[in-house]
Coordinates of C-alpha atoms and ligand atoms in Angstrom, one line a residue:
Chain A
M7 CA -11.9 -21.8 -37.4
R8 CA -13.0 -18.7 -35.5
L9 CA -16.7 -17.9 -35.3
E10 CA -18.3 -14.5 -34.8
N11 CA -19.8 -15.6 -31.4
D12 CA -16.4 -16.7 -30.1
H13 CA -15.7 -14.3 -27.3
S14 CA -12.0 -14.1 -27.6
P15 CA -11.1 -10.8 -29.4
F16 CA -9.9 -10.5 -32.9
K17 CA -6.2 -9.8 -33.0
I18 CA -4.8 -7.5 -35.7
A19 CA -1.0 -6.9 -35.9
V20 CA 0.3 -3.8 -37.6
A21 CA 3.7 -4.6 -39.0
S22 CA 6.3 -3.3 -41.4
G23 CA 9.5 -4.7 -42.7
K24 CA 11.4 -1.6 -41.5
G25 CA 11.1 1.2 -39.0
G26 CA 9.8 4.6 -39.9
T27 CA 7.1 3.6 -42.3
G28 CA 4.4 5.1 -40.1
K29 CA 3.3 1.8 -38.6
T30 CA 2.6 3.3 -35.2
T31 CA 0.7 6.2 -36.8
I32 CA -1.6 3.7 -38.5
A33 CA -2.0 1.6 -35.4
V34 CA -3.0 4.4 -33.1
N35 CA -5.2 6.2 -35.5
L36 CA -6.9 3.0 -36.5
A37 CA -7.5 2.2 -32.8
D38 CA -8.9 5.7 -32.1
T39 CA -11.3 5.4 -35.0
W40 CA -12.3 1.8 -34.2
Q41 CA -13.2 2.5 -30.6
A42 CA -16.3 4.4 -31.8
E43 CA -17.7 1.1 -33.0
Q44 CA -16.2 -1.5 -30.7
S45 CA -13.9 -1.8 -27.6
V46 CA -10.3 -1.8 -28.5
L47 CA -7.1 -2.8 -26.7
V48 CA -3.8 -1.5 -28.1
L49 CA -0.7 -3.5 -27.3
D50 CA 2.6 -1.8 -28.1
C51 CA 4.8 -4.7 -28.8
D52 CA 7.7 -2.6 -30.0
V53 CA 9.2 -3.1 -26.5
E54 CA 12.6 -1.8 -27.3
A55 CA 11.2 1.6 -28.2
P56 CA 7.5 1.8 -27.4
D57 CA 6.0 5.1 -28.6
A58 CA 2.3 4.5 -29.1
H59 CA 1.7 6.0 -25.7
L60 CA 3.0 9.4 -27.0
F61 CA 0.0 9.6 -29.3
L62 CA -2.7 7.8 -27.2
R63 CA -1.6 9.3 -23.8
P64 CA -3.1 6.6 -21.7
Q65 CA -3.5 6.8 -17.9
I66 CA -1.3 4.1 -16.7
Q67 CA -3.0 2.2 -13.9
Q68 CA -0.7 -0.8 -13.4
T69 CA 3.0 -1.4 -13.8
R70 CA 4.4 -4.9 -13.3
D71 CA 7.9 -6.4 -13.6
I72 CA 8.5 -9.4 -15.9
D73 CA 11.2 -11.8 -14.9
K74 CA 13.0 -14.6 -16.7
N75 CA 14.9 -17.4 -15.0
I76 CA 18.6 -17.5 -15.3
P77 CA 20.5 -20.6 -14.4
E78 CA 22.7 -20.2 -11.4
I79 CA 25.4 -22.8 -11.0
D80 CA 26.6 -24.0 -7.6
P81 CA 30.4 -24.1 -7.8
A82 CA 30.5 -26.6 -4.9
L83 CA 28.5 -29.1 -6.9
C84 CA 29.7 -28.4 -10.5
T85 CA 32.3 -30.9 -11.9
Y86 CA 32.8 -28.9 -15.1
C87 CA 31.6 -31.8 -17.1
G88 CA 30.3 -29.5 -19.8
Q89 CA 27.0 -31.2 -20.5
C90 CA 25.0 -28.0 -19.8
A91 CA 27.2 -25.9 -22.2
D92 CA 26.8 -28.6 -24.8
V93 CA 23.1 -28.6 -24.8
C94 CA 22.6 -24.9 -24.6
Q95 CA 21.7 -23.8 -28.1
F96 CA 22.4 -20.2 -27.3
N97 CA 25.9 -20.5 -26.0
A98 CA 24.7 -19.0 -22.8
I99 CA 26.9 -21.3 -20.6
S100 CA 30.6 -21.5 -21.2
I101 CA 33.3 -23.6 -19.5
L102 CA 36.5 -21.7 -19.6
N103 CA 39.8 -23.4 -19.6
S104 CA 43.2 -22.1 -20.3
P105 CA 46.6 -23.7 -19.7
L106 CA 47.2 -20.6 -17.6
M107 CA 44.2 -21.0 -15.3
P108 CA 44.6 -23.1 -12.1
Q109 CA 41.2 -24.6 -12.6
P110 CA 38.3 -24.3 -15.1
R111 CA 35.5 -21.8 -14.6
I112 CA 31.9 -21.9 -15.6
M113 CA 30.1 -18.8 -16.6
V114 CA 26.4 -18.0 -17.5
F115 CA 25.6 -15.2 -19.9
S116 CA 22.2 -14.0 -18.9
D117 CA 21.8 -11.9 -22.0
L118 CA 22.2 -14.9 -24.2
C119 CA 20.0 -17.2 -22.1
H120 CA 16.5 -17.9 -23.4
D121 CA 15.2 -19.5 -20.2
C122 CA 14.6 -22.9 -21.8
G123 CA 15.6 -24.9 -18.7
V124 CA 17.4 -27.6 -20.6
C125 CA 20.7 -27.1 -18.8
A126 CA 19.2 -27.7 -15.4
F127 CA 17.5 -30.7 -16.8
V128 CA 20.7 -32.4 -18.1
C129 CA 23.0 -31.5 -15.2
P130 CA 24.0 -34.8 -13.6
E131 CA 25.1 -33.1 -10.4
H132 CA 21.9 -31.0 -10.0
A133 CA 24.1 -28.0 -9.7
I134 CA 21.9 -25.6 -11.7
H135 CA 19.0 -23.7 -10.1
D136 CA 16.8 -21.0 -11.5
Q137 CA 17.4 -17.4 -10.4
P138 CA 14.8 -14.8 -11.5
E139 CA 16.1 -11.7 -13.3
K140 CA 13.9 -8.8 -14.4
I141 CA 13.8 -8.4 -18.2
G142 CA 11.3 -5.5 -18.4
E143 CA 8.0 -4.0 -17.4
I144 CA 4.5 -4.0 -18.6
H145 CA 2.4 -0.9 -18.2
Q146 CA -1.4 -1.1 -18.5
G147 CA -3.8 1.7 -18.6
T148 CA -6.8 3.3 -20.2
V149 CA -7.2 6.0 -22.9
T150 CA -11.0 6.1 -23.0
P151 CA -13.5 3.6 -21.6
S152 CA -13.5 1.9 -25.0
L153 CA -9.8 2.2 -25.7
Q154 CA -7.5 0.3 -23.4
F155 CA -3.7 0.2 -23.6
A156 CA -0.7 -1.9 -22.6
E157 CA 2.9 -1.7 -23.5
G158 CA 6.1 -3.6 -22.8
L159 CA 9.3 -1.8 -21.9
L160 CA 12.4 -4.0 -22.3
G161 CA 15.1 -3.5 -19.7
I162 CA 18.4 -1.8 -20.8
G163 CA 20.8 -4.5 -22.1
Q164 CA 18.1 -7.1 -22.3
P165 CA 18.5 -8.6 -25.7
S166 CA 15.5 -10.9 -26.1
A167 CA 12.2 -9.1 -26.5
A168 CA 10.1 -12.1 -27.4
P169 CA 9.5 -13.3 -23.8
L170 CA 8.3 -9.8 -22.8
I171 CA 6.0 -9.6 -25.8
S172 CA 4.6 -13.0 -24.9
A173 CA 3.9 -11.7 -21.4
L174 CA 2.4 -8.6 -22.9
K175 CA 0.0 -10.7 -25.0
Q176 CA -1.2 -12.5 -21.9
T177 CA -2.7 -9.2 -20.7
I178 CA -5.4 -9.7 -23.3
E179 CA -7.1 -12.3 -21.2
G180 CA -6.9 -10.2 -18.0
T181 CA -8.3 -7.0 -19.7
I182 CA -11.7 -6.1 -18.3
P183 CA -14.0 -5.5 -20.1
V184 CA -12.8 -8.0 -22.7
P185 CA -12.0 -6.0 -25.8
D186 CA -13.6 -6.8 -29.1
V187 CA -10.4 -6.1 -31.0
V188 CA -6.7 -6.1 -30.1
I189 CA -4.4 -4.0 -32.2
L190 CA -0.8 -5.1 -31.8
D191 CA 1.8 -2.6 -32.9
A192 CA 4.7 -4.9 -33.9
P193 CA 8.4 -4.1 -33.7
P194 CA 10.1 -3.1 -37.0
G195 CA 11.9 -5.8 -38.9
T196 CA 11.3 -9.5 -39.4
S197 CA 13.1 -11.1 -36.4
C198 CA 12.0 -13.1 -33.4
P199 CA 10.1 -10.3 -31.7
V200 CA 8.0 -9.7 -34.8
V201 CA 7.3 -13.4 -35.2
E202 CA 6.2 -13.5 -31.5
T203 CA 3.9 -10.5 -32.0
I204 CA 2.1 -11.8 -35.1
R205 CA 2.1 -15.5 -34.1
D206 CA -1.5 -15.6 -33.1
A207 CA -2.8 -12.6 -35.0
D208 CA -6.0 -13.2 -37.1
L209 CA -4.8 -10.6 -39.6
V210 CA -1.6 -8.7 -40.3
L211 CA -1.7 -5.2 -41.7
L212 CA 1.5 -4.5 -43.5
V213 CA 2.4 -0.8 -43.6
T214 CA 4.7 0.2 -46.4
E215 CA 5.9 3.4 -48.0
P216 CA 6.3 3.5 -51.8
T217 CA 10.1 3.8 -51.8
P218 CA 12.7 1.3 -53.0
F219 CA 13.8 0.7 -49.4
G220 CA 10.3 0.3 -48.2
M221 CA 9.7 -2.3 -50.9
H222 CA 12.8 -4.3 -50.2
D223 CA 11.9 -4.6 -46.5
L224 CA 8.3 -5.4 -47.4
D225 CA 9.4 -8.3 -49.5
L226 CA 11.2 -9.8 -46.5
M227 CA 8.0 -9.4 -44.5
V228 CA 5.9 -11.0 -47.2
N229 CA 8.2 -13.9 -47.2
L230 CA 7.9 -14.3 -43.4
L231 CA 4.1 -14.0 -43.5
Q232 CA 3.8 -16.6 -46.3
Q233 CA 6.0 -19.0 -44.2
M234 CA 3.7 -18.4 -41.2
Q235 CA 0.6 -18.7 -43.5
K236 CA -0.9 -15.5 -42.1
P237 CA -3.7 -13.6 -43.8
A238 CA -2.6 -10.1 -44.5
A239 CA -3.5 -6.8 -46.2
V240 CA -1.4 -3.9 -47.2
I241 CA -1.7 -0.2 -46.2
V242 CA 0.4 2.2 -48.3
N243 CA 1.6 5.2 -46.2
R244 CA 2.9 8.4 -47.7
D245 CA 1.1 7.4 -50.9
G246 CA 2.2 9.5 -53.9
L247 CA 5.9 9.4 -53.1
G248 CA 6.5 6.5 -55.4
N249 CA 6.7 6.0 -59.2
Q250 CA 4.9 3.5 -61.5
T251 CA 7.5 0.8 -61.0
I252 CA 6.9 0.8 -57.3
E253 CA 3.2 1.0 -57.7
D254 CA 3.3 -2.1 -60.0
R255 CA 5.3 -4.0 -57.4
I256 CA 2.7 -3.0 -54.7
Q257 CA -0.1 -4.3 -57.0
A258 CA 1.8 -7.5 -57.6
L259 CA 2.0 -8.3 -53.8
P260 CA 0.1 -11.5 -52.8
Y261 CA -2.0 -9.4 -50.4
P262 CA -4.7 -6.7 -51.3
V263 CA -4.1 -3.0 -50.7
I264 CA -6.9 -2.0 -48.3
G265 CA -5.9 1.6 -47.6
R266 CA -3.7 4.4 -48.6
L267 CA -2.7 7.4 -46.6
P268 CA -1.6 10.3 -48.8
Y269 CA 1.8 12.0 -48.3
S270 CA 1.3 15.3 -46.6
R271 CA 3.5 17.8 -44.8
A272 CA 0.6 18.7 -42.5
F273 CA 0.3 15.1 -41.4
A274 CA 3.9 14.9 -40.6
E275 CA 3.6 17.9 -38.4
V276 CA 0.7 16.5 -36.4
I277 CA 2.6 13.3 -35.9
A278 CA 5.8 15.1 -34.9
G279 CA 3.7 16.9 -32.3
G280 CA 2.4 13.6 -30.8
G281 CA -1.1 14.2 -32.2
L282 CA -3.7 11.8 -33.6
L283 CA -4.4 12.6 -37.2
V284 CA -8.0 11.6 -36.9
R285 CA -8.6 14.2 -34.2
Q286 CA -7.2 17.0 -36.4
N287 CA -8.4 16.4 -39.9
T288 CA -11.8 15.4 -41.1
A289 CA -10.6 14.1 -44.4
I290 CA -8.3 11.7 -42.7
Q291 CA -11.1 10.7 -40.3
D292 CA -13.0 9.4 -43.3
T293 CA -9.9 7.6 -44.6
F294 CA -9.6 5.8 -41.3
R295 CA -13.3 5.0 -41.1
Q296 CA -13.0 3.4 -44.4
L297 CA -10.0 1.6 -43.3
V298 CA -11.8 0.2 -40.2
S299 CA -14.6 -1.0 -42.5
A300 CA -12.1 -2.6 -44.9
V301 CA -10.3 -4.3 -42.1
R302 CA -13.5 -5.6 -40.5
A303 CA -14.6 -6.9 -43.9
K304 CA -11.3 -8.6 -44.4
L305 CA -11.5 -10.1 -40.9
T306 CA -14.9 -11.5 -41.6
L307 CA -13.6 -13.0 -44.8
E308 CA -10.6 -14.6 -43.1
V309 CA -12.2 -16.0 -39.9
S310 CA -15.6 -17.1 -41.1
P311 CA -16.1 -20.6 -42.5
Chain B
M25 CA 53.7 -14.5 -23.7
K26 CA 51.1 -15.2 -26.5
I27 CA 49.1 -12.3 -27.8
A28 CA 46.0 -12.6 -30.0
I29 CA 45.4 -9.8 -32.5
S30 CA 42.2 -9.7 -34.6
I31 CA 43.0 -9.3 -38.3
L32 CA 41.2 -9.3 -41.6
H33 CA 43.5 -11.7 -43.6
P34 CA 45.7 -14.5 -42.5
R35 CA 49.0 -12.9 -43.5
R36 CA 51.5 -10.4 -42.2
D37 CA 50.5 -7.5 -44.5
T38 CA 47.0 -7.2 -43.3
V39 CA 45.0 -4.7 -41.4
M40 CA 43.2 -5.4 -38.1
D41 CA 39.7 -6.6 -38.0
P42 CA 38.0 -4.1 -35.6
R43 CA 35.6 -6.8 -34.3
F44 CA 36.7 -9.2 -31.7
G45 CA 34.0 -11.9 -31.5
R46 CA 33.3 -12.0 -35.2
A47 CA 36.8 -11.2 -36.4
Y48 CA 37.8 -13.2 -39.5
H49 CA 41.2 -14.3 -38.2
F50 CA 43.6 -13.9 -35.4
A51 CA 47.3 -13.5 -35.4
I52 CA 48.8 -15.3 -32.4
Y53 CA 52.1 -13.7 -31.7
D54 CA 54.6 -15.2 -29.3
T55 CA 56.7 -12.5 -27.8
E56 CA 59.5 -14.9 -26.8
S57 CA 60.0 -16.8 -30.1
K58 CA 58.7 -13.8 -32.2
S59 CA 56.7 -16.4 -34.2
I60 CA 53.3 -15.7 -35.6
E61 CA 50.5 -18.3 -36.1
F62 CA 47.3 -17.5 -38.0
V63 CA 44.0 -18.9 -36.8
S64 CA 40.7 -18.7 -38.7
N65 CA 37.7 -17.6 -36.7
T66 CA 35.1 -18.0 -39.4
E67 CA 34.3 -21.6 -38.7
N68 CA 32.1 -22.7 -35.9
Q69 CA 30.8 -19.2 -35.5
P70 CA 27.6 -19.5 -33.5
A71 CA 24.5 -17.4 -34.2
H72 CA 24.6 -16.3 -30.5
G73 CA 27.5 -15.7 -28.3
A74 CA 30.3 -15.3 -30.8
G75 CA 32.4 -13.3 -28.4
V76 CA 32.3 -16.1 -25.8
E77 CA 33.2 -18.8 -28.3
T78 CA 36.0 -16.7 -29.8
S79 CA 37.4 -16.0 -26.3
R80 CA 37.2 -19.7 -25.4
M81 CA 39.1 -20.7 -28.5
L82 CA 41.9 -18.2 -27.7
L83 CA 42.0 -19.2 -24.0
D84 CA 42.5 -22.8 -25.1
M85 CA 45.5 -21.6 -27.0
G86 CA 47.0 -20.1 -23.8
I87 CA 46.9 -16.4 -24.8
Q88 CA 47.6 -13.8 -22.1
K89 CA 46.6 -10.7 -24.0
A90 CA 44.1 -9.8 -26.8
I91 CA 44.3 -6.8 -29.1
S92 CA 41.2 -5.8 -31.1
G93 CA 39.0 -2.8 -32.0
A94 CA 36.3 -3.4 -29.6
F95 CA 35.4 -6.2 -27.2
G96 CA 31.7 -7.1 -26.6
P97 CA 30.5 -7.3 -23.0
N98 CA 30.4 -11.1 -23.0
A99 CA 33.9 -11.4 -24.4
A100 CA 35.1 -8.8 -22.0
Q101 CA 33.6 -10.8 -19.1
V102 CA 35.2 -14.1 -20.2
L103 CA 38.6 -12.6 -20.9
G104 CA 38.5 -10.4 -17.8
S105 CA 37.6 -13.3 -15.5
A106 CA 40.5 -15.4 -17.0
G107 CA 42.9 -12.5 -16.3
I108 CA 43.5 -11.8 -20.0
E109 CA 44.6 -8.2 -20.7
M110 CA 42.5 -6.5 -23.4
E111 CA 43.7 -3.6 -25.5
S112 CA 41.3 -1.7 -27.7
I113 CA 42.8 0.0 -30.7
P114 CA 40.9 3.1 -31.9
N115 CA 40.1 3.1 -35.6
A116 CA 41.5 -0.5 -35.8
A117 CA 40.2 -1.1 -39.4
A118 CA 42.9 1.3 -40.6
V119 CA 45.7 -0.1 -38.4
S120 CA 48.2 -2.6 -39.9
L121 CA 49.3 -5.8 -38.1
E122 CA 52.9 -4.8 -38.7
S123 CA 52.4 -1.6 -36.7
I124 CA 50.9 -3.5 -33.8
L125 CA 53.8 -6.0 -33.9
A126 CA 56.3 -3.1 -34.0
M127 CA 54.6 -1.7 -30.8
L128 CA 55.0 -5.1 -29.1
D129 CA 58.7 -5.5 -29.8
Ligands
SF4_7 S1 18.2 -22.1 -19.7 FE1 18.4 -22.8 -21.8 S2 19.2 -21.0 -22.8 FE2 19.5 -20.6 -20.7 S3 21.6 -21.4 -20.2 FE3 20.2 -23.1 -19.9 S4 20.2 -24.2 -21.8 FE4 21.0 -22.2 -22.2
SF4_8 S1 26.2 -30.0 -16.3 FE1 26.2 -29.4 -14.2 S2 28.1 -30.4 -13.4 FE2 28.3 -30.4 -15.6 S3 29.3 -28.4 -16.1 FE3 27.1 -28.0 -16.2 S4 26.6 -27.3 -14.1 FE4 28.6 -28.3 -14.0

């Protein structure tokens, strides 16, 4: 149970079942509004295509490489016994044999390897050693004194985002001053990187748009959150696009709707220009202030005894 | 020489399967005996590394050449290092197995 005087920050993940629902818009405008009340750290966990920086325009102060370990096999020691390939759940090691090959070959596929270390552990010949390989970068910086920022950028061809997201979340501890709130902008979808992002979130904000596609992907997300037993609340973006059937489905979700952002051409233009809605439009400022209050109320409800 | 061709259905009048690693079936054509053997590639398909597993299966069968629509990077690495010739057929989903066999004869 989390208490109010616990100094570790509250973590709020902003997620959506699919891309293009305006998840980043909600995350950055929420962060910019919230920083008037408390110090905020934004983590852009959409490491395959981070874009929160386009809106927040942070000054990047620190860039750091993140490595993963790839097994390297010493051909002089390897007997091609195959034990490493058998234990690897990800098929990242393969022993190749063909009637036409003079001798077997062993290959490691770094893009499939999840750096679990089991292969080195089982190798009876001690032929496997770790070799670091860069998987991506973390950029850390400041937007304002009360709004800090970090993002992960996955290397080209690197398939597994989860380890980078995990490293990105570790920047929370090192952020000085310690933020009151961390807003994690999750990748789209419901796969491993999303799970990694929301794993230790205190609250998940589900951004959806009232269209049949939006609803379908939201259902997948709701399923995931229920399996993970995460408290969540729904934000409807582009409200007004849907019909009554969709509205009924939104109302029937197991999570409360705590905010709605109306559909507007003008908003779309601000977003397309890399602008923050809350800096341009007073009506939307109020909407986001109410959203911050609603999220804080929901947090208090979820984390207090 | 044995040649593997990725195909949709395990029969002669099929079109190619444009995928290599996750192809449904392969036709293994022996250019000497002109015989065709069909192998299913739908069993034991791993969640990760399908291209590697498929390549391994075909290597075990002693193929020397593979024909498909596209080869993933891992499959290409395995086949390349084993000295297997790879041929990518454009728009493979519309190409019949017969037309490939005709080219090989
Ligand atoms: S470290 Fe784990 S995932 Fe990587 S090759 Fe070894 S067993 Fe497979
Ligand atoms: S377990 Fe060790 S000896 Fe056996 S195949 Fe793997 S690397 Fe080679």
